[in-house]
Amino acid sequence: MKPLNTVVSNMKPSGIRKFFDIVSEMPDAISLGVGEPDFETPWHIVDEGIYSLERGRTYYTSNSGLIELRREICNWYQRKYDVNMDPATECLITVGGSEGIDLAIRAITNPGDQVIVPEPSYVSYVPCINLAGASPVIINLKNENRFKLTEDELKNAITDKTKLLILSYPNNPTGAIMTKEDLIPIAKLCVENDIYVISDEIYSELTYSEEPHVSIASLPGMKERTIVINGFSKAYAMTGWRLGYALAPHKIAALMTKIHQFCIMCAPTTSQYAAIEALKDGDKDIEVMRKSYDERRRYLIKRLKDIGMPAFEPEGAFYIFPSIKKFGMSSDQFATRLLEDQKLAVVPGNAFGDSGEGFIRISYAYSIDQLREALDRIELFVSDK
């Protein structure tokens, strides 16, 4: 038989799902591996979805999504992050943030274009770049810089083939953030070198520093070259609703919508009606969840320090990224032995790129009781290492 697609055939499976699949078949195991809120979707949001079904709102929406939802998204981004977008032409509703990432990469890049990816980062960026026929250029971020992208690192990675930069802050897996002060020199380089930016802001509402999240799209010269990716999964505990969105300049949004039109048609109608309610009256829900995550975050920082597993303080998302280098094991070895010895699943840091080697990702989107038990198991595991 004729060979199948070589790019897909050579693609490595997700390092996150590998450990999730193992632990799902292991009795008494605890998993801190999946980045999914342990909260249920707030009832007033669920109720709006149910109401839409009761009213028979079960038809396709426009390819771009309900205009009411797009208006609410643009109003929300203006209110929260001072980013002014046109809901009619610069907003697209997607099936989760991941679809938006894929659409943006395919709409912008041609075969041979280079896409800069600072790592550690979300696992889908490089595969989507490869599928589009572009070439990923990896920047290995440093723990001593709190895994922020620096001006010099970006400058050294830029070539005459650079087309796109992917920024992911607050960051999965490290919990790092980029402040306005951090972003200004990055934005300046992008403008000077005519580079587009995908800003993955799915964790934008889950920040714990005194400064709120800043979108790079709000900086001078950046709105016309930035595609903002966000969604409802993390902030509103709506992972299974599969709803995200992209904010992009009209020409790019039109291309993304064209791909979306042929591959997806439209995002789930019921989810879109629920999302309108989330944006209108969900700020208080976010704050309740954010405070709970912050409590868990502070517990993990202290407990890991006491155990002897240093980690810089994460200021966003719901992950912590402790170093395991002192134990003389690779990230894969540490995670595998921890699962075998203590029935506790974490994600090896190298699942997020080579610069994640020597670290593990712990998600604190779990109850404080589960976290206490999990940290007890980690303490037992490292005590004789």
Short mmCIF file of C-alpha atoms in Angstrom, two decimals:
data_model
loop_
_atom_site.label_atom_id
_atom_site.label_comp_id
_atom_site.label_asym_id
_atom_site.label_seq_id
_atom_site.Cartn_x
_atom_site.Cartn_y
_atom_site.Cartn_z
CA MET A 1 0.00 0.00 0.00
CA LYS A 2 1.08 3.60 -0.57
CA PRO A 3 2.67 5.33 2.43
CA LEU A 4 0.59 7.58 4.66
CA ASN A 5 1.38 11.17 5.64
CA THR A 6 4.99 11.22 6.80
CA VAL A 7 4.67 14.36 8.95
CA VAL A 8 1.85 12.80 10.98
CA SER A 9 3.53 9.39 11.06
CA ASN A 10 6.68 10.91 12.56
CA MET A 11 4.82 13.01 15.11
CA LYS A 12 5.40 12.00 18.73
CA PRO A 13 2.32 11.40 20.90
CA SER A 14 1.62 13.88 23.69
CA GLY A 15 3.76 13.35 26.77
CA ILE A 16 0.85 14.57 28.88
CA ARG A 17 -1.61 11.94 27.69
CA LYS A 18 0.91 9.13 28.05
CA PHE A 19 0.92 9.32 31.85
CA PHE A 20 -2.79 10.12 32.01
CA ASP A 21 -3.61 6.90 30.13
CA ILE A 22 -1.42 4.83 32.45
CA VAL A 23 -2.84 6.26 35.68
CA SER A 24 -6.43 5.82 34.47
CA GLU A 25 -5.94 2.05 34.73
CA MET A 26 -4.07 2.07 38.06
CA PRO A 27 -6.17 1.61 41.23
CA ASP A 28 -5.56 4.11 44.06
CA ALA A 29 -3.43 6.30 41.82
CA ILE A 30 -3.48 10.09 42.01
CA SER A 31 -2.88 12.21 38.94
CA LEU A 32 -1.55 15.75 39.03
CA GLY A 33 -0.96 15.60 35.32
CA VAL A 34 -3.96 17.05 33.53
CA GLY A 35 -4.58 20.78 33.23
CA GLU A 36 -8.31 20.68 33.84
CA PRO A 37 -10.15 22.66 36.54
CA ASP A 38 -11.65 20.48 39.26
CA PHE A 39 -14.59 22.89 39.55
CA GLU A 40 -17.91 22.23 37.86
CA THR A 41 -19.08 24.79 35.32
CA PRO A 42 -21.02 27.44 37.33
CA TRP A 43 -24.72 26.67 37.33
CA HIS A 44 -25.92 29.93 35.79
CA ILE A 45 -23.74 29.15 32.76
CA VAL A 46 -24.98 25.56 32.53
CA ASP A 47 -28.56 26.77 32.91
CA GLU A 48 -28.19 29.11 29.96
CA GLY A 49 -26.97 26.21 27.85
CA ILE A 50 -29.97 24.12 28.92
CA TYR A 51 -32.30 27.03 28.22
CA SER A 52 -30.93 27.34 24.69
CA LEU A 53 -31.73 23.67 24.09
CA GLU A 54 -35.22 24.07 25.51
CA ARG A 55 -35.81 26.97 23.13
CA GLY A 56 -34.77 24.82 20.17
CA ARG A 57 -31.55 26.71 19.47
CA THR A 58 -29.90 23.67 17.94
CA TYR A 59 -29.01 24.94 14.47
CA TYR A 60 -25.74 26.01 12.90
CA THR A 61 -24.54 29.48 13.74
CA SER A 62 -22.60 31.59 11.26
CA ASN A 63 -19.10 30.33 10.56
CA SER A 64 -17.64 33.07 12.75
CA GLY A 65 -20.04 32.31 15.61
CA LEU A 66 -22.98 34.09 17.17
CA ILE A 67 -22.61 37.84 16.73
CA GLU A 68 -23.96 38.32 20.28
CA LEU A 69 -21.07 36.22 21.61
CA ARG A 70 -18.51 38.02 19.48
CA ARG A 71 -19.76 41.36 20.79
CA GLU A 72 -19.45 40.16 24.38
CA ILE A 73 -15.91 38.86 23.76
CA CYS A 74 -14.79 42.15 22.22
CA ASN A 75 -16.43 44.14 25.01
CA TRP A 76 -14.74 41.89 27.58
CA TYR A 77 -11.27 42.29 25.99
CA GLN A 78 -11.75 46.05 25.81
CA ARG A 79 -12.80 46.22 29.44
CA LYS A 80 -10.15 43.85 30.76
CA TYR A 81 -7.11 44.38 28.57
CA ASP A 82 -7.65 47.56 26.55
CA VAL A 83 -7.70 45.67 23.25
CA ASN A 84 -10.28 47.10 20.84
CA MET A 85 -11.47 44.65 18.15
CA ASP A 86 -14.39 44.67 15.72
CA PRO A 87 -16.79 41.81 16.56
CA ALA A 88 -18.04 41.65 12.97
CA THR A 89 -14.68 41.18 11.25
CA GLU A 90 -11.95 40.53 13.86
CA CYS A 91 -13.38 37.80 16.08
CA LEU A 92 -13.82 34.09 15.35
CA ILE A 93 -15.40 31.48 17.65
CA THR A 94 -13.44 28.21 17.59
CA VAL A 95 -13.67 24.69 18.96
CA GLY A 96 -11.41 25.37 21.92
CA GLY A 97 -8.28 27.48 21.92
CA SER A 98 -6.34 24.68 20.23
CA GLU A 99 -8.30 25.03 17.01
CA GLY A 100 -7.56 28.75 17.02
CA ILE A 101 -3.82 28.05 17.29
CA ASP A 102 -3.93 25.66 14.35
CA LEU A 103 -6.00 28.07 12.22
CA ALA A 104 -3.69 31.00 12.94
CA ILE A 105 -0.52 29.09 12.05
CA ARG A 106 -2.03 27.80 8.80
CA ALA A 107 -3.42 31.21 7.84
CA ILE A 108 -0.10 33.02 8.34
CA THR A 109 2.70 30.66 7.33
CA ASN A 110 3.88 29.26 4.03
CA PRO A 111 6.20 26.23 3.64
CA GLY A 112 9.70 27.31 4.58
CA ASP A 113 8.65 30.14 6.88
CA GLN A 114 10.16 30.07 10.35
CA VAL A 115 8.08 30.20 13.52
CA ILE A 116 9.80 31.05 16.80
CA VAL A 117 8.60 28.97 19.75
CA PRO A 118 9.93 29.73 23.24
CA GLU A 119 9.98 26.52 25.28
CA PRO A 120 8.92 24.99 27.64
CA SER A 121 5.49 25.51 26.11
CA TYR A 122 2.17 23.92 25.30
CA VAL A 123 2.61 20.67 23.40
CA SER A 124 0.58 21.49 20.27
CA TYR A 125 2.57 24.42 18.87
CA VAL A 126 5.38 22.51 17.15
CA PRO A 127 3.12 19.79 15.68
CA CYS A 128 0.80 22.45 14.22
CA ILE A 129 3.80 24.27 12.72
CA ASN A 130 5.05 21.03 11.15
CA LEU A 131 1.61 20.21 9.76
CA ALA A 132 1.51 23.64 8.10
CA GLY A 133 4.86 22.96 6.41
CA ALA A 134 6.65 25.74 8.29
CA SER A 135 9.80 25.31 10.39
CA PRO A 136 9.87 25.71 14.18
CA VAL A 137 12.79 27.64 15.68
CA ILE A 138 13.09 26.81 19.36
CA ILE A 139 14.27 29.22 22.05
CA ASN A 140 15.22 27.31 25.18
CA LEU A 141 14.09 29.53 28.04
CA LYS A 142 15.99 29.54 31.32
CA ASN A 143 14.94 28.85 34.87
CA GLU A 144 17.17 31.69 36.11
CA ASN A 145 15.07 34.09 34.00
CA ARG A 146 11.88 32.64 35.47
CA PHE A 147 11.21 31.20 32.00
CA LYS A 148 10.45 34.64 30.54
CA LEU A 149 11.41 35.41 26.95
CA THR A 150 14.16 38.03 26.92
CA GLU A 151 14.94 40.61 24.26
CA ASP A 152 18.36 39.11 23.54
CA GLU A 153 16.97 35.59 23.17
CA LEU A 154 14.41 36.75 20.63
CA LYS A 155 16.89 38.94 18.76
CA ASN A 156 19.32 36.02 18.36
CA ALA A 157 16.57 33.75 16.97
CA ILE A 158 15.31 36.12 14.27
CA THR A 159 16.36 35.44 10.66
CA ASP A 160 15.18 36.73 7.28
CA LYS A 161 12.78 33.74 7.22
CA THR A 162 11.10 34.54 10.55
CA LYS A 163 7.37 35.02 10.03
CA LEU A 164 5.75 34.35 13.39
CA LEU A 165 6.40 34.28 17.13
CA ILE A 166 4.24 32.25 19.51
CA LEU A 167 3.91 33.69 23.01
CA SER A 168 2.23 31.68 25.75
CA TYR A 169 1.79 33.68 28.95
CA PRO A 170 0.69 32.91 31.59
CA ASN A 171 2.64 29.84 30.65
CA ASN A 172 1.85 26.15 30.60
CA PRO A 173 3.86 24.35 32.02
CA THR A 174 5.94 26.79 34.09
CA GLY A 175 3.37 29.24 35.48
CA ALA A 176 5.58 32.12 34.28
CA ILE A 177 4.09 35.46 33.28
CA MET A 178 5.29 38.39 31.17
CA THR A 179 4.64 41.87 32.55
CA LYS A 180 4.13 44.97 30.43
CA GLU A 181 7.76 45.88 31.10
CA ASP A 182 8.83 42.44 29.83
CA LEU A 183 6.65 42.66 26.71
CA ILE A 184 7.63 46.15 25.51
CA PRO A 185 11.06 45.16 24.06
CA ILE A 186 9.55 41.99 22.55
CA ALA A 187 6.87 44.06 20.83
CA LYS A 188 9.48 46.53 19.56
CA LEU A 189 11.48 43.72 17.94
CA CYS A 190 8.35 42.29 16.32
CA VAL A 191 7.44 45.65 14.81
CA GLU A 192 10.99 46.32 13.60
CA ASN A 193 11.28 42.89 11.98
CA ASP A 194 7.70 42.62 10.69
CA ILE A 195 6.89 39.52 12.73
CA TYR A 196 3.38 38.30 13.47
CA VAL A 197 2.57 37.12 16.99
CA ILE A 198 0.19 34.46 18.25
CA SER A 199 -0.51 35.36 21.87
CA ASP A 200 -2.00 32.35 23.64
CA GLU A 201 -3.79 33.92 26.61
CA ILE A 202 -5.95 31.00 27.72
CA TYR A 203 -4.78 31.50 31.35
CA SER A 204 -5.09 35.30 31.28
CA GLU A 205 -7.56 35.43 34.18
CA LEU A 206 -5.52 33.11 36.39
CA THR A 207 -2.76 35.44 37.53
CA TYR A 208 -1.63 35.95 41.12
CA SER A 209 0.74 38.92 41.03
CA GLU A 210 -0.31 42.45 41.91
CA GLU A 211 -0.22 43.44 38.23
CA PRO A 212 -3.07 42.13 36.07
CA HIS A 213 -2.41 40.29 32.82
CA VAL A 214 -1.25 42.46 29.92
CA SER A 215 -1.99 41.44 26.33
CA ILE A 216 0.79 42.20 23.87
CA ALA A 217 -1.96 43.24 21.43
CA SER A 218 -2.53 46.35 23.57
CA LEU A 219 1.01 47.67 22.97
CA PRO A 220 1.84 50.19 20.22
CA GLY A 221 2.05 48.68 16.75
CA MET A 222 0.92 45.24 17.88
CA LYS A 223 -2.83 45.06 17.29
CA GLU A 224 -2.33 44.83 13.52
CA ARG A 225 0.12 41.92 13.83
CA THR A 226 -1.23 39.94 16.81
CA ILE A 227 -3.64 37.01 16.92
CA VAL A 228 -4.98 36.61 20.45
CA ILE A 229 -6.10 33.10 21.37
CA ASN A 230 -8.33 32.60 24.39
CA GLY A 231 -11.32 30.56 25.49
CA PHE A 232 -13.60 29.41 28.25
CA SER A 233 -12.01 26.14 29.39
CA LYS A 234 -9.69 27.38 32.14
CA ALA A 235 -11.28 30.58 33.48
CA TYR A 236 -14.85 29.25 33.59
CA ALA A 237 -14.21 25.51 34.10
CA MET A 238 -15.75 24.74 30.70
CA THR A 239 -13.25 22.27 29.24
CA GLY A 240 -15.88 19.87 27.89
CA TRP A 241 -17.87 22.64 26.24
CA ARG A 242 -15.03 22.98 23.70
CA LEU A 243 -15.23 26.69 23.06
CA GLY A 244 -12.50 29.18 22.31
CA TYR A 245 -11.98 32.28 20.24
CA ALA A 246 -9.45 34.22 18.22
CA LEU A 247 -9.09 37.99 17.93
CA ALA A 248 -7.15 38.97 14.83
CA PRO A 249 -6.74 41.70 12.22
CA HIS A 250 -9.46 41.48 9.58
CA LYS A 251 -7.29 40.00 6.81
CA ILE A 252 -5.98 37.24 9.06
CA ALA A 253 -9.36 36.56 10.67
CA ALA A 254 -10.88 36.16 7.20
CA LEU A 255 -8.32 33.50 6.27
CA MET A 256 -8.77 31.70 9.57
CA THR A 257 -12.53 31.72 9.07
CA LYS A 258 -12.11 30.26 5.58
CA ILE A 259 -10.18 27.27 6.95
CA HIS A 260 -12.63 26.94 9.85
CA GLN A 261 -15.54 27.03 7.37
CA PHE A 262 -14.32 24.01 5.47
CA CYS A 263 -12.99 21.97 8.41
CA ILE A 264 -15.44 22.70 11.23
CA MET A 265 -18.39 24.81 9.97
CA CYS A 266 -19.07 26.39 13.38
CA ALA A 267 -18.45 25.87 17.08
CA PRO A 268 -21.17 24.13 19.17
CA THR A 269 -24.29 26.30 19.32
CA THR A 270 -25.24 25.36 22.89
CA SER A 271 -21.75 26.20 24.13
CA GLN A 272 -21.92 29.61 22.48
CA TYR A 273 -25.10 30.57 24.30
CA ALA A 274 -23.61 29.40 27.60
CA ALA A 275 -20.48 31.46 26.90
CA ILE A 276 -22.52 34.64 26.46
CA GLU A 277 -23.78 34.17 30.01
CA ALA A 278 -20.25 33.44 31.25
CA LEU A 279 -18.95 36.73 29.90
CA LYS A 280 -21.92 38.75 31.11
CA ASP A 281 -22.01 37.48 34.67
CA GLY A 282 -19.00 35.24 35.28
CA ASP A 283 -16.40 37.57 36.82
CA LYS A 284 -17.34 36.51 40.34
CA ASP A 285 -16.98 32.83 39.40
CA ILE A 286 -13.47 33.43 38.10
CA GLU A 287 -12.50 35.19 41.30
CA VAL A 288 -13.75 32.32 43.49
CA MET A 289 -11.74 29.81 41.49
CA ARG A 290 -8.69 32.07 41.28
CA LYS A 291 -8.60 32.46 45.06
CA SER A 292 -8.80 28.71 45.51
CA TYR A 293 -5.98 28.12 43.02
CA ASP A 294 -3.91 30.75 44.81
CA GLU A 295 -4.36 28.94 48.12
CA ARG A 296 -3.20 25.69 46.52
CA ARG A 297 -0.32 27.46 44.79
CA ARG A 298 1.00 28.87 48.05
CA TYR A 299 0.68 25.47 49.73
CA LEU A 300 2.71 23.79 46.95
CA ILE A 301 5.43 26.45 46.98
CA LYS A 302 6.01 25.97 50.71
CA ARG A 303 5.68 22.21 50.71
CA LEU A 304 8.05 21.68 47.78
CA LYS A 305 10.59 23.96 49.43
CA ASP A 306 10.37 21.92 52.64
CA ILE A 307 10.83 18.69 50.67
CA GLY A 308 13.90 20.08 48.91
CA MET A 309 12.49 20.43 45.41
CA PRO A 310 13.13 24.07 44.48
CA ALA A 311 10.73 25.86 42.16
CA PHE A 312 10.45 29.52 41.27
CA GLU A 313 7.13 31.01 42.32
CA PRO A 314 4.59 30.62 39.49
CA GLU A 315 2.52 33.76 39.01
CA GLY A 316 -0.03 32.45 36.53
CA ALA A 317 -2.01 29.44 35.28
CA PHE A 318 -2.29 26.47 37.69
CA TYR A 319 1.07 24.73 37.33
CA ILE A 320 4.33 24.62 39.21
CA PHE A 321 7.58 23.44 37.62
CA PRO A 322 10.02 22.14 40.25
CA SER A 323 13.54 21.02 39.46
CA ILE A 324 14.42 17.34 39.98
CA LYS A 325 18.04 17.63 38.75
CA LYS A 326 19.52 16.91 42.19
CA PHE A 327 18.10 13.38 42.14
CA GLY A 328 20.22 12.23 39.21
CA MET A 329 17.31 11.12 37.06
CA SER A 330 15.90 12.36 33.80
CA SER A 331 12.42 13.85 33.85
CA ASP A 332 11.01 10.68 32.30
CA GLN A 333 12.77 8.46 34.81
CA PHE A 334 11.60 10.53 37.75
CA ALA A 335 7.97 10.60 36.58
CA THR A 336 7.94 6.89 35.72
CA ARG A 337 9.46 5.78 39.03
CA LEU A 338 7.20 8.11 41.01
CA LEU A 339 4.20 6.52 39.31
CA GLU A 340 5.48 2.98 39.89
CA ASP A 341 6.58 3.51 43.50
CA GLN A 342 3.92 5.89 44.82
CA LYS A 343 1.08 5.67 42.29
CA LEU A 344 1.35 9.39 41.61
CA ALA A 345 1.35 10.83 38.11
CA VAL A 346 3.08 14.07 37.13
CA VAL A 347 4.26 15.16 33.68
CA PRO A 348 7.98 15.05 32.81
CA GLY A 349 9.24 18.50 31.90
CA ASN A 350 10.70 17.38 28.58
CA ALA A 351 7.15 16.77 27.30
CA PHE A 352 7.15 20.56 26.79
CA GLY A 353 10.49 20.79 24.99
CA ASP A 354 14.14 20.00 25.63
CA SER A 355 14.55 22.95 28.00
CA GLY A 356 12.03 21.24 30.32
CA GLU A 357 14.46 18.41 30.97
CA GLY A 358 15.33 18.25 34.67
CA PHE A 359 11.87 19.47 35.74
CA ILE A 360 8.40 18.05 36.27
CA ARG A 361 5.05 19.75 35.87
CA ILE A 362 2.61 19.55 38.75
CA SER A 363 -0.92 20.80 38.16
CA TYR A 364 -2.74 22.27 41.14
CA ALA A 365 -6.15 22.10 39.50
CA TYR A 366 -6.97 19.52 42.15
CA SER A 367 -8.42 19.71 45.65
CA ILE A 368 -6.20 20.70 48.53
CA ASP A 369 -6.76 17.26 50.09
CA GLN A 370 -5.52 15.55 46.93
CA LEU A 371 -2.52 17.86 46.84
CA ARG A 372 -1.63 17.08 50.46
CA GLU A 373 -1.76 13.34 49.79
CA ALA A 374 0.21 13.76 46.58
CA LEU A 375 2.95 15.80 48.28
CA ASP A 376 3.15 13.19 51.05
CA ARG A 377 3.82 10.60 48.37
CA ILE A 378 6.47 12.78 46.69
CA GLU A 379 8.16 13.30 50.06
CA LEU A 380 8.28 9.54 50.64
CA PHE A 381 9.65 9.02 47.15
CA VAL A 382 12.50 11.56 47.39
CA SER A 383 13.40 10.86 51.04
CA ASP A 384 15.64 7.91 50.12
CA LYS A 385 17.02 9.38 46.89
#
